[in-house]
Amino acid sequence: DLGHPRIGLSVGRKVGGAVSRNRIKRRLREAFRRAKVELNAAFDFVIVVRPHKALNQETYHRHLEKAMRKVIDGWKK
């Protein structure tokens, strides 16, 4: 009903300490903020982060945008 996408993040302790978990959440929120401008779909996305090597901001943005497009395109079919 809101007309814009929202995001929920789950980053468990296995991913790392509090500092690295918060860094990942900040990067994902920023990637989502940039990606949602290009998507005019009102979806709620929940992202569960699994342990991985640290990525830079652009990589998070690229992965997140690709996953969001895949969900939206699958829904439209």
mmCIF file of N, CA, C and O in Angstrom:
data_model
loop_
_atom_site.group_PDB
_atom_site.id
_atom_site.type_symbol
_atom_site.label_atom_id
_atom_site.label_comp_id
_atom_site.label_asym_id
_atom_site.label_seq_id
_atom_site.Cartn_x
_atom_site.Cartn_y
_atom_site.Cartn_z
ATOM 1 N N ASP A 1 0.808 -1.211 0.000
ATOM 2 C CA ASP A 1 0.000 0.000 0.000
ATOM 3 C C ASP A 1 0.849 1.272 0.000
ATOM 4 O O ASP A 1 0.333 2.337 -0.290
ATOM 5 N N LEU A 2 2.105 1.173 0.365
ATOM 6 C CA LEU A 2 2.946 2.367 0.476
ATOM 7 C C LEU A 2 3.382 2.904 -0.880
ATOM 8 O O LEU A 2 3.677 4.077 -1.016
ATOM 9 N N GLY A 3 3.504 2.022 -1.872
ATOM 10 C CA GLY A 3 3.926 2.463 -3.191
ATOM 11 C C GLY A 3 5.426 2.503 -3.406
ATOM 12 O O GLY A 3 5.892 2.928 -4.446
ATOM 13 N N HIS A 4 6.190 2.077 -2.421
ATOM 14 C CA HIS A 4 7.644 2.022 -2.566
ATOM 15 C C HIS A 4 8.169 0.792 -1.835
ATOM 16 O O HIS A 4 7.531 0.290 -0.911
ATOM 17 N N PRO A 5 9.318 0.274 -2.256
ATOM 18 C CA PRO A 5 9.864 -0.936 -1.626
ATOM 19 C C PRO A 5 10.464 -0.642 -0.249
ATOM 20 O O PRO A 5 10.865 0.475 0.048
ATOM 21 N N ARG A 6 10.474 -1.690 0.587
ATOM 22 C CA ARG A 6 11.102 -1.606 1.904
ATOM 23 C C ARG A 6 12.051 -2.778 2.050
ATOM 24 O O ARG A 6 11.970 -3.751 1.316
ATOM 25 N N ILE A 7 12.958 -2.677 3.033
ATOM 26 C CA ILE A 7 13.963 -3.718 3.241
ATOM 27 C C ILE A 7 14.022 -4.095 4.715
ATOM 28 O O ILE A 7 13.866 -3.242 5.591
ATOM 29 N N GLY A 8 14.237 -5.379 4.953
ATOM 30 C CA GLY A 8 14.493 -5.893 6.286
ATOM 31 C C GLY A 8 15.799 -6.667 6.232
ATOM 32 O O GLY A 8 16.031 -7.413 5.280
ATOM 33 N N LEU A 9 16.648 -6.488 7.222
ATOM 34 C CA LEU A 9 17.962 -7.137 7.221
ATOM 35 C C LEU A 9 18.120 -8.042 8.430
ATOM 36 O O LEU A 9 17.742 -7.665 9.544
ATOM 37 N N SER A 10 18.693 -9.222 8.194
ATOM 38 C CA SER A 10 19.025 -10.136 9.266
ATOM 39 C C SER A 10 20.494 -10.513 9.096
ATOM 40 O O SER A 10 20.866 -11.181 8.131
ATOM 41 N N VAL A 11 21.312 -10.050 10.046
ATOM 42 C CA VAL A 11 22.752 -10.320 9.988
ATOM 43 C C VAL A 11 23.133 -10.936 11.328
ATOM 44 O O VAL A 11 23.209 -10.248 12.344
ATOM 45 N N GLY A 12 23.344 -12.245 11.329
ATOM 46 C CA GLY A 12 23.626 -12.973 12.560
ATOM 47 C C GLY A 12 25.068 -12.874 13.012
ATOM 48 O O GLY A 12 25.946 -12.376 12.301
ATOM 49 N N ARG A 13 25.328 -13.390 14.188
ATOM 50 C CA ARG A 13 26.668 -13.340 14.773
ATOM 51 C C ARG A 13 27.706 -14.114 13.990
ATOM 52 O O ARG A 13 28.894 -13.822 14.064
ATOM 53 N N LYS A 14 27.287 -15.135 13.261
ATOM 54 C CA LYS A 14 28.247 -15.932 12.498
ATOM 55 C C LYS A 14 28.912 -15.110 11.401
ATOM 56 O O LYS A 14 29.969 -15.477 10.907
ATOM 57 N N VAL A 15 28.294 -14.000 11.033
ATOM 58 C CA VAL A 15 28.845 -13.129 9.993
ATOM 59 C C VAL A 15 30.076 -12.401 10.524
ATOM 60 O O VAL A 15 31.002 -12.115 9.783
ATOM 61 N N GLY A 16 30.095 -12.101 11.798
ATOM 62 C CA GLY A 16 31.236 -11.404 12.384
ATOM 63 C C GLY A 16 30.834 -10.652 13.636
ATOM 64 O O GLY A 16 29.716 -10.801 14.138
ATOM 65 N N GLY A 17 31.748 -9.830 14.100
ATOM 66 C CA GLY A 17 31.483 -9.032 15.281
ATOM 67 C C GLY A 17 30.510 -7.893 14.985
ATOM 68 O O GLY A 17 30.089 -7.687 13.841
ATOM 69 N N ALA A 18 30.163 -7.155 16.018
ATOM 70 C CA ALA A 18 29.183 -6.083 15.885
ATOM 71 C C ALA A 18 29.609 -5.030 14.863
ATOM 72 O O ALA A 18 28.787 -4.541 14.084
ATOM 73 N N VAL A 19 30.882 -4.699 14.846
ATOM 74 C CA VAL A 19 31.372 -3.674 13.924
ATOM 75 C C VAL A 19 31.195 -4.119 12.477
ATOM 76 O O VAL A 19 30.676 -3.375 11.643
ATOM 77 N N SER A 20 31.576 -5.349 12.174
ATOM 78 C CA SER A 20 31.446 -5.819 10.783
ATOM 79 C C SER A 20 29.982 -6.028 10.402
ATOM 80 O O SER A 20 29.593 -5.753 9.265
ATOM 81 N N ARG A 21 29.150 -6.500 11.338
ATOM 82 C CA ARG A 21 27.713 -6.654 11.041
ATOM 83 C C ARG A 21 27.077 -5.308 10.741
ATOM 84 O O ARG A 21 26.303 -5.174 9.789
ATOM 85 N N ASN A 22 27.402 -4.308 11.525
ATOM 86 C CA ASN A 22 26.840 -2.974 11.290
ATOM 87 C C ASN A 22 27.352 -2.365 9.989
ATOM 88 O O ASN A 22 26.606 -1.691 9.280
ATOM 89 N N ARG A 23 28.607 -2.620 9.651
ATOM 90 C CA ARG A 23 29.156 -2.134 8.387
ATOM 91 C C ARG A 23 28.401 -2.763 7.212
ATOM 92 O O ARG A 23 28.029 -2.078 6.256
ATOM 93 N N ILE A 24 28.150 -4.060 7.296
ATOM 94 C CA ILE A 24 27.408 -4.751 6.239
ATOM 95 C C ILE A 24 26.001 -4.174 6.126
ATOM 96 O O ILE A 24 25.506 -3.918 5.023
ATOM 97 N N LYS A 25 25.341 -3.950 7.251
ATOM 98 C CA LYS A 25 23.983 -3.389 7.212
ATOM 99 C C LYS A 25 23.974 -1.991 6.606
ATOM 100 O O LYS A 25 23.093 -1.665 5.811
ATOM 101 N N ARG A 26 24.953 -1.168 6.958
ATOM 102 C CA ARG A 26 25.032 0.175 6.370
ATOM 103 C C ARG A 26 25.218 0.101 4.866
ATOM 104 O O ARG A 26 24.571 0.837 4.106
ATOM 105 N N ARG A 27 26.102 -0.785 4.420
ATOM 106 C CA ARG A 27 26.352 -0.920 2.978
ATOM 107 C C ARG A 27 25.119 -1.440 2.250
ATOM 108 O O ARG A 27 24.804 -0.975 1.154
ATOM 109 N N LEU A 28 24.417 -2.389 2.848
ATOM 110 C CA LEU A 28 23.208 -2.909 2.202
ATOM 111 C C LEU A 28 22.093 -1.864 2.165
ATOM 112 O O LEU A 28 21.372 -1.751 1.175
ATOM 113 N N ARG A 29 21.949 -1.105 3.244
ATOM 114 C CA ARG A 29 20.932 -0.030 3.240
ATOM 115 C C ARG A 29 21.228 1.007 2.168
ATOM 116 O O ARG A 29 20.328 1.475 1.471
ATOM 117 N N GLU A 30 22.487 1.369 2.016
ATOM 118 C CA GLU A 30 22.865 2.336 0.985
ATOM 119 C C GLU A 30 22.641 1.752 -0.405
ATOM 120 O O GLU A 30 22.134 2.429 -1.299
ATOM 121 N N ALA A 31 23.003 0.485 -0.608
ATOM 122 C CA ALA A 31 22.770 -0.163 -1.902
ATOM 123 C C ALA A 31 21.279 -0.211 -2.204
ATOM 124 O O ALA A 31 20.853 0.031 -3.337
ATOM 125 N N PHE A 32 20.467 -0.491 -1.190
ATOM 126 C CA PHE A 32 19.017 -0.528 -1.377
ATOM 127 C C PHE A 32 18.479 0.860 -1.708
ATOM 128 O O PHE A 32 17.635 1.020 -2.581
ATOM 129 N N ARG A 33 18.974 1.865 -1.008
ATOM 130 C CA ARG A 33 18.526 3.236 -1.261
ATOM 131 C C ARG A 33 18.787 3.629 -2.711
ATOM 132 O O ARG A 33 17.937 4.222 -3.374
ATOM 133 N N ARG A 34 19.954 3.258 -3.229
ATOM 134 C CA ARG A 34 20.297 3.580 -4.618
ATOM 135 C C ARG A 34 19.481 2.755 -5.602
ATOM 136 O O ARG A 34 19.081 3.257 -6.650
ATOM 137 N N ALA A 35 19.222 1.492 -5.284
ATOM 138 C CA ALA A 35 18.523 0.597 -6.216
ATOM 139 C C ALA A 35 17.028 0.859 -6.257
ATOM 140 O O ALA A 35 16.392 0.704 -7.297
ATOM 141 N N LYS A 36 16.429 1.267 -5.138
ATOM 142 C CA LYS A 36 14.974 1.411 -5.111
ATOM 143 C C LYS A 36 14.481 2.570 -5.968
ATOM 144 O O LYS A 36 13.340 2.567 -6.401
ATOM 145 N N VAL A 37 15.346 3.528 -6.264
ATOM 146 C CA VAL A 37 14.971 4.639 -7.134
ATOM 147 C C VAL A 37 14.653 4.121 -8.535
ATOM 148 O O VAL A 37 13.739 4.592 -9.194
ATOM 149 N N GLU A 38 15.396 3.111 -8.969
ATOM 150 C CA GLU A 38 15.219 2.561 -10.306
ATOM 151 C C GLU A 38 14.050 1.581 -10.388
ATOM 152 O O GLU A 38 13.586 1.264 -11.476
ATOM 153 N N LEU A 39 13.576 1.101 -9.248
ATOM 154 C CA LEU A 39 12.490 0.124 -9.225
ATOM 155 C C LEU A 39 11.235 0.784 -8.667
ATOM 156 O O LEU A 39 11.231 1.240 -7.545
ATOM 157 N N ASN A 40 10.176 0.850 -9.471
ATOM 158 C CA ASN A 40 8.950 1.421 -8.920
ATOM 159 C C ASN A 40 7.973 0.299 -8.627
ATOM 160 O O ASN A 40 6.909 0.226 -9.184
ATOM 161 N N ALA A 41 8.355 -0.576 -7.755
ATOM 162 C CA ALA A 41 7.501 -1.671 -7.339
ATOM 163 C C ALA A 41 7.402 -1.649 -5.821
ATOM 164 O O ALA A 41 8.375 -1.380 -5.133
ATOM 165 N N ALA A 42 6.225 -1.904 -5.317
ATOM 166 C CA ALA A 42 6.003 -1.867 -3.870
ATOM 167 C C ALA A 42 6.180 -3.264 -3.279
ATOM 168 O O ALA A 42 5.219 -3.954 -2.979
ATOM 169 N N PHE A 43 7.413 -3.693 -3.138
ATOM 170 C CA PHE A 43 7.732 -4.984 -2.543
ATOM 171 C C PHE A 43 8.418 -4.764 -1.211
ATOM 172 O O PHE A 43 9.086 -3.752 -1.000
ATOM 173 N N ASP A 44 8.274 -5.731 -0.323
ATOM 174 C CA ASP A 44 9.049 -5.770 0.907
ATOM 175 C C ASP A 44 10.095 -6.854 0.729
ATOM 176 O O ASP A 44 9.760 -8.001 0.438
ATOM 177 N N PHE A 45 11.358 -6.502 0.875
ATOM 178 C CA PHE A 45 12.461 -7.446 0.722
ATOM 179 C C PHE A 45 13.045 -7.748 2.096
ATOM 180 O O PHE A 45 13.270 -6.842 2.887
ATOM 181 N N VAL A 46 13.277 -9.029 2.356
ATOM 182 C CA VAL A 46 13.961 -9.449 3.579
ATOM 183 C C VAL A 46 15.246 -10.138 3.144
ATOM 184 O O VAL A 46 15.225 -11.100 2.386
ATOM 185 N N ILE A 47 16.357 -9.627 3.638
ATOM 186 C CA ILE A 47 17.667 -10.144 3.251
ATOM 187 C C ILE A 47 18.311 -10.800 4.463
ATOM 188 O O ILE A 47 18.450 -10.176 5.512
ATOM 189 N N VAL A 48 18.688 -12.062 4.288
ATOM 190 C CA VAL A 48 19.382 -12.808 5.334
ATOM 191 C C VAL A 48 20.827 -12.936 4.877
ATOM 192 O O VAL A 48 21.109 -13.566 3.860
ATOM 193 N N VAL A 49 21.717 -12.317 5.617
ATOM 194 C CA VAL A 49 23.135 -12.294 5.245
ATOM 195 C C VAL A 49 23.826 -13.515 5.825
ATOM 196 O O VAL A 49 23.710 -13.800 7.016
ATOM 197 N N ARG A 50 24.532 -14.228 4.985
ATOM 198 C CA ARG A 50 25.314 -15.390 5.391
ATOM 199 C C ARG A 50 26.786 -14.987 5.464
ATOM 200 O O ARG A 50 27.201 -14.006 4.832
ATOM 201 N N PRO A 51 27.588 -15.732 6.215
ATOM 202 C CA PRO A 51 29.024 -15.400 6.290
ATOM 203 C C PRO A 51 29.654 -15.351 4.894
ATOM 204 O O PRO A 51 29.389 -16.204 4.050
ATOM 205 N N HIS A 52 30.453 -14.321 4.669
ATOM 206 C CA HIS A 52 31.107 -14.122 3.379
ATOM 207 C C HIS A 52 32.310 -13.212 3.562
ATOM 208 O O HIS A 52 32.482 -12.600 4.611
ATOM 209 N N LYS A 53 33.120 -13.127 2.518
ATOM 210 C CA LYS A 53 34.241 -12.187 2.549
ATOM 211 C C LYS A 53 33.683 -10.781 2.435
ATOM 212 O O LYS A 53 32.646 -10.550 1.822
ATOM 213 N N ALA A 54 34.387 -9.831 2.993
ATOM 214 C CA ALA A 54 33.956 -8.437 2.927
ATOM 215 C C ALA A 54 33.915 -7.968 1.471
ATOM 216 O O ALA A 54 34.802 -8.284 0.682
ATOM 217 N N LEU A 55 32.870 -7.239 1.132
ATOM 218 C CA LEU A 55 32.693 -6.706 -0.219
ATOM 219 C C LEU A 55 32.673 -5.189 -0.158
ATOM 220 O O LEU A 55 32.353 -4.609 0.869
ATOM 221 N N ASN A 56 32.953 -4.546 -1.295
ATOM 222 C CA ASN A 56 32.875 -3.093 -1.321
ATOM 223 C C ASN A 56 31.445 -2.656 -1.653
ATOM 224 O O ASN A 56 30.597 -3.471 -1.999
ATOM 225 N N GLN A 57 31.192 -1.378 -1.547
ATOM 226 C CA GLN A 57 29.849 -0.831 -1.730
ATOM 227 C C GLN A 57 29.273 -1.152 -3.115
ATOM 228 O O GLN A 57 28.120 -1.524 -3.244
ATOM 229 N N GLU A 58 30.069 -1.004 -4.142
ATOM 230 C CA GLU A 58 29.588 -1.249 -5.505
ATOM 231 C C GLU A 58 29.175 -2.704 -5.705
ATOM 232 O O GLU A 58 28.198 -2.983 -6.399
ATOM 233 N N THR A 59 29.905 -3.628 -5.107
ATOM 234 C CA THR A 59 29.569 -5.046 -5.244
ATOM 235 C C THR A 59 28.246 -5.350 -4.550
ATOM 236 O O THR A 59 27.409 -6.069 -5.093
ATOM 237 N N TYR A 60 28.043 -4.792 -3.345
ATOM 238 C CA TYR A 60 26.768 -4.968 -2.657
ATOM 239 C C TYR A 60 25.631 -4.410 -3.514
ATOM 240 O O TYR A 60 24.586 -5.033 -3.651
ATOM 241 N N HIS A 61 25.845 -3.237 -4.080
ATOM 242 C CA HIS A 61 24.811 -2.616 -4.909
ATOM 243 C C HIS A 61 24.478 -3.496 -6.115
ATOM 244 O O HIS A 61 23.305 -3.736 -6.413
ATOM 245 N N ARG A 62 25.487 -3.991 -6.782
ATOM 246 C CA ARG A 62 25.282 -4.815 -7.972
ATOM 247 C C ARG A 62 24.527 -6.103 -7.633
ATOM 248 O O ARG A 62 23.566 -6.469 -8.303
ATOM 249 N N HIS A 63 24.941 -6.784 -6.565
ATOM 250 C CA HIS A 63 24.283 -8.029 -6.159
ATOM 251 C C HIS A 63 22.841 -7.787 -5.717
ATOM 252 O O HIS A 63 21.934 -8.546 -6.065
ATOM 253 N N LEU A 64 22.642 -6.745 -4.943
ATOM 254 C CA LEU A 64 21.306 -6.446 -4.435
ATOM 255 C C LEU A 64 20.350 -6.075 -5.562
ATOM 256 O O LEU A 64 19.222 -6.567 -5.623
ATOM 257 N N GLU A 65 20.806 -5.233 -6.469
ATOM 258 C CA GLU A 65 19.954 -4.826 -7.582
ATOM 259 C C GLU A 65 19.597 -6.022 -8.467
ATOM 260 O O GLU A 65 18.440 -6.176 -8.879
ATOM 261 N N LYS A 66 20.554 -6.890 -8.724
ATOM 262 C CA LYS A 66 20.304 -8.079 -9.544
ATOM 263 C C LYS A 66 19.263 -8.979 -8.875
ATOM 264 O O LYS A 66 18.337 -9.469 -9.527
ATOM 265 N N ALA A 67 19.401 -9.195 -7.575
ATOM 266 C CA ALA A 67 18.455 -10.046 -6.849
ATOM 267 C C ALA A 67 17.055 -9.429 -6.814
ATOM 268 O O ALA A 67 16.053 -10.132 -6.996
ATOM 269 N N MET A 68 16.977 -8.117 -6.610
ATOM 270 C CA MET A 68 15.677 -7.454 -6.574
ATOM 271 C C MET A 68 14.990 -7.523 -7.929
ATOM 272 O O MET A 68 13.786 -7.784 -8.011
ATOM 273 N N ARG A 69 15.737 -7.313 -8.994
ATOM 274 C CA ARG A 69 15.152 -7.409 -10.343
ATOM 275 C C ARG A 69 14.654 -8.822 -10.631
ATOM 276 O O ARG A 69 13.607 -9.009 -11.237
ATOM 277 N N LYS A 70 15.400 -9.813 -10.169
ATOM 278 C CA LYS A 70 15.001 -11.203 -10.378
ATOM 279 C C LYS A 70 13.671 -11.486 -9.672
ATOM 280 O O LYS A 70 12.790 -12.135 -10.238
ATOM 281 N N VAL A 71 13.518 -10.996 -8.461
ATOM 282 C CA VAL A 71 12.270 -11.196 -7.720
ATOM 283 C C VAL A 71 11.113 -10.483 -8.415
ATOM 284 O O VAL A 71 10.047 -11.063 -8.618
ATOM 285 N N ILE A 72 11.326 -9.242 -8.795
ATOM 286 C CA ILE A 72 10.254 -8.459 -9.429
ATOM 287 C C ILE A 72 9.872 -9.056 -10.768
ATOM 288 O O ILE A 72 8.686 -9.199 -11.088
ATOM 289 N N ASP A 73 10.857 -9.442 -11.588
ATOM 290 C CA ASP A 73 10.561 -10.039 -12.899
ATOM 291 C C ASP A 73 9.837 -11.373 -12.732
ATOM 292 O O ASP A 73 8.938 -11.684 -13.512
ATOM 293 N N GLY A 74 10.208 -12.159 -11.752
ATOM 294 C CA GLY A 74 9.538 -13.435 -11.489
ATOM 295 C C GLY A 74 8.109 -13.233 -11.047
ATOM 296 O O GLY A 74 7.220 -14.021 -11.349
ATOM 297 N N TRP A 75 7.854 -12.165 -10.309
ATOM 298 C CA TRP A 75 6.510 -11.864 -9.830
ATOM 299 C C TRP A 75 5.584 -11.424 -10.962
ATOM 300 O O TRP A 75 4.413 -11.744 -10.981
ATOM 301 N N LYS A 76 6.121 -10.710 -11.932
ATOM 302 C CA LYS A 76 5.318 -10.180 -13.041
ATOM 303 C C LYS A 76 4.864 -11.266 -14.012
ATOM 304 O O LYS A 76 3.933 -11.060 -14.752
ATOM 305 N N LYS A 77 5.551 -12.422 -14.001
ATOM 306 C CA LYS A 77 5.207 -13.493 -14.949
ATOM 307 C C LYS A 77 3.906 -14.138 -14.607
ATOM 308 O O LYS A 77 3.328 -14.184 -13.678
#
